[in-house]
CSV table of C-alpha atoms in Angstrom, one decimal:
chain,number,residue,atom,x,y,z
A,1,MET,CA,301.1,243.1,270.1
A,2,LEU,CA,302.6,240.6,267.3
A,3,PRO,CA,303.6,237.0,268.3
A,4,ILE,CA,307.5,236.3,268.2
A,5,GLY,CA,309.0,235.9,264.8
A,6,ASP,CA,306.1,238.2,263.3
A,7,HIS,CA,306.4,241.3,261.5
A,8,LEU,CA,303.9,244.1,260.8
A,9,MET,CA,304.4,245.6,257.1
A,10,ASP,CA,302.7,249.3,257.7
A,11,GLN,CA,302.0,250.9,254.8
A,12,PHE,CA,300.6,254.1,256.6
A,13,THR,CA,302.8,255.2,258.8
A,14,TYR,CA,304.9,257.7,257.2
A,15,ALA,CA,303.6,257.3,253.9
A,16,GLU,CA,304.5,260.8,253.3
A,17,ARG,CA,308.0,259.8,253.2
A,18,ALA,CA,308.0,257.1,250.4
A,19,THR,CA,308.9,259.4,247.7
A,20,ASP,CA,311.2,262.6,247.7
A,21,TRP,CA,309.3,265.4,247.0
A,22,ARG,CA,311.9,267.8,246.1
A,23,VAL,CA,313.0,265.6,242.9
A,24,ASN,CA,311.0,264.5,239.7
A,25,ASN,CA,309.2,261.3,238.9
A,26,ASP,CA,306.9,261.4,242.0
A,27,ILE,CA,303.1,262.1,241.6
A,28,ALA,CA,302.9,265.4,242.4
A,29,GLU,CA,305.9,266.6,239.8
A,30,SER,CA,304.4,264.0,237.2
A,31,ILE,CA,300.7,265.6,237.4
A,32,LEU,CA,301.9,269.4,237.3
A,33,GLU,CA,305.0,268.7,234.7
A,34,GLN,CA,302.1,267.2,232.0
A,35,LEU,CA,299.9,270.5,233.0
A,36,LYS,CA,302.3,272.5,231.4
A,37,LEU,CA,301.3,271.0,228.0
A,38,GLU,CA,297.9,272.3,228.6
A,39,ARG,CA,296.0,275.3,227.8
A,40,TYR,CA,295.8,276.5,231.6
A,41,PRO,CA,298.8,274.9,233.0
A,42,CYS,CA,298.7,276.6,236.6
A,43,LEU,CA,295.5,275.3,238.6
A,44,SER,CA,294.0,277.0,241.2
A,45,TRP,CA,293.2,273.8,243.1
A,46,ILE,CA,294.4,270.5,243.2
A,47,VAL,CA,291.5,267.9,245.1
A,48,VAL,CA,292.5,264.9,246.6
A,49,SER,CA,291.1,262.4,248.9
A,50,ALA,CA,292.4,262.0,252.3
A,51,GLY,CA,293.6,258.4,251.9
A,52,THR,CA,296.5,257.7,254.4
A,53,GLY,CA,297.5,261.4,254.0
A,54,GLY,CA,300.7,260.4,251.7
A,55,THR,CA,299.4,261.3,248.5
A,56,ALA,CA,298.0,264.5,250.0
A,57,ALA,CA,301.5,265.7,251.9
A,58,THR,CA,303.4,265.0,248.8
A,59,MET,CA,301.2,267.3,246.8
A,60,GLY,CA,301.1,269.8,249.4
A,61,ARG,CA,305.1,269.6,249.8
A,62,TYR,CA,305.8,269.8,246.1
A,63,ILE,CA,303.0,272.7,245.5
A,64,ARG,CA,305.0,274.9,248.5
A,65,TYR,CA,308.5,273.6,247.2
A,66,GLN,CA,307.9,275.1,243.6
A,67,PRO,CA,307.6,278.7,243.6
A,68,THR,CA,305.7,279.3,240.4
A,69,ARG,CA,303.2,276.8,241.9
A,70,THR,CA,302.8,278.4,245.4
A,71,ALA,CA,301.9,281.6,243.4
A,72,CYS,CA,298.6,279.5,241.7
A,73,THR,CA,298.2,276.4,243.0
A,74,ARG,CA,296.6,275.2,246.4
A,75,LEU,CA,295.6,271.8,247.5
A,76,ALA,CA,292.0,271.1,249.1
A,77,VAL,CA,291.6,267.5,250.8
A,78,VAL,CA,288.2,266.0,250.8
A,79,ASP,CA,287.6,263.9,254.1
A,80,PRO,CA,284.4,261.0,254.2
A,81,GLU,CA,282.2,260.5,257.3
A,82,HIS,CA,283.9,258.5,260.0
A,83,SER,CA,287.5,259.9,259.5
A,84,VAL,CA,289.5,261.9,261.8
A,85,PHE,CA,291.6,263.8,259.3
A,86,PHE,CA,289.1,266.9,259.2
A,87,ASP,CA,289.4,267.1,262.8
A,88,ALA,CA,293.4,266.9,262.9
A,89,TYR,CA,293.5,269.4,260.3
A,90,LYS,CA,290.9,271.9,262.3
A,91,ASP,CA,292.6,271.7,265.8
A,92,ARG,CA,296.0,270.7,264.6
A,93,LYS,CA,296.0,268.1,267.2
A,94,ARG,CA,296.4,264.2,266.7
A,95,CYS,CA,294.5,262.6,269.5
A,96,HIS,CA,291.5,261.9,267.9
A,97,ARG,CA,289.9,258.6,267.5
A,98,LEU,CA,286.9,256.8,266.4
A,99,PRO,CA,285.6,253.4,267.0
A,100,HIS,CA,285.6,252.3,263.2
A,101,SER,CA,286.3,253.6,259.8
A,102,SER,CA,284.9,255.0,257.0
A,103,ARG,CA,282.3,253.4,254.7
A,104,ILE,CA,284.1,254.6,251.6
A,105,GLN,CA,286.9,252.2,251.1
A,106,GLY,CA,290.5,253.5,250.7
A,107,THR,CA,289.9,257.0,252.0
A,108,GLY,CA,289.2,258.1,255.8
A,109,ARG,CA,291.0,256.4,258.8
A,110,PRO,CA,289.5,256.0,262.4
A,111,ILE,CA,293.0,257.6,263.9
A,112,VAL,CA,295.3,260.3,262.5
A,113,GLU,CA,297.9,258.6,260.7
A,114,ALA,CA,301.4,260.0,260.9
A,115,SER,CA,301.5,260.8,257.1
A,116,VAL,CA,298.8,263.6,257.5
A,117,LEU,CA,300.4,266.7,257.6
A,118,PRO,CA,298.1,269.4,258.0
A,119,ASP,CA,300.3,272.7,257.3
A,120,THR,CA,300.6,271.6,253.8
A,121,ILE,CA,296.7,271.4,253.2
A,122,ASP,CA,295.3,274.7,252.3
A,123,ARG,CA,291.5,273.4,252.4
A,124,MET,CA,290.1,270.5,253.9
A,125,ILE,CA,286.5,269.7,253.3
A,126,LYS,CA,284.1,267.0,255.2
A,127,VAL,CA,282.2,264.9,252.6
A,128,PRO,CA,279.0,263.2,253.9
A,129,ASP,CA,278.8,259.6,252.8
A,130,ALA,CA,275.7,260.2,250.7
A,131,LEU,CA,277.7,263.1,248.4
A,132,SER,CA,280.5,260.2,248.0
A,133,LEU,CA,278.3,257.3,247.0
A,134,ALA,CA,276.1,259.9,244.5
A,135,THR,CA,279.6,261.2,243.0
A,136,MET,CA,280.2,257.3,242.1
A,137,CYS,CA,276.9,257.2,240.6
A,138,VAL,CA,277.7,260.3,238.6
A,139,LEU,CA,281.0,258.8,237.6
A,140,ALA,CA,279.8,255.2,236.8
A,141,GLY,CA,278.8,256.1,233.4
A,142,PRO,CA,282.0,258.1,232.1
A,143,LEU,CA,284.0,255.1,233.9
A,144,GLY,CA,281.9,252.4,232.7
A,145,ALA,CA,281.8,248.8,234.5
A,146,PRO,CA,284.7,249.5,237.1
A,147,GLY,CA,282.8,252.8,238.0
A,148,ARG,CA,279.2,251.1,238.5
A,149,TRP,CA,281.1,247.9,239.8
A,150,LEU,CA,282.3,250.2,242.8
A,151,HIS,CA,279.1,252.1,243.2
A,152,ARG,CA,277.3,248.8,243.6
A,153,HIS,CA,280.1,247.6,246.5
A,154,GLN,CA,279.8,250.5,248.2
A,155,LEU,CA,276.2,250.6,248.3
A,156,ARG,CA,276.1,247.2,249.8
A,157,ARG,CA,278.7,248.3,252.4
A,158,ARG,CA,276.0,251.3,253.4
A,159,ARG,CA,273.3,249.0,254.1
A,160,PRO,CA,273.1,248.3,257.8
A,161,ARG,CA,274.2,244.2,258.8
């Protein structure tokens, strides 16, 4: 409960509604339009992280809305340890709760956000933190300093306190 006069800015609830996925200039349309210029314009899979669920919902709805995409592109969402999105996807229940959130900053939640739309996801993959951290190590080279900073930051967060 907030004190009288305070206002909560909630960026997670209904994050999937922030853009109209049926028109141009959202993230899904931008990505898939750019792919038309590539050698293989129709991807088999698009993989996104769980985050708040908003990007996954936008991508999934856009794929389903475009008849040519529905035929060739599916959506996979990766969910880290200490996140309940995988459980909600698996059993289609929104009641899951954890006492703390993921160690992987920016993704995974201890509660199922309203923006998670399991019916727009073709496959969800639970990713152990060790694999997430290993991926950060691999990407640190090509990404340069920001990748190395992120890798060190995540390793520090992983250590017991």
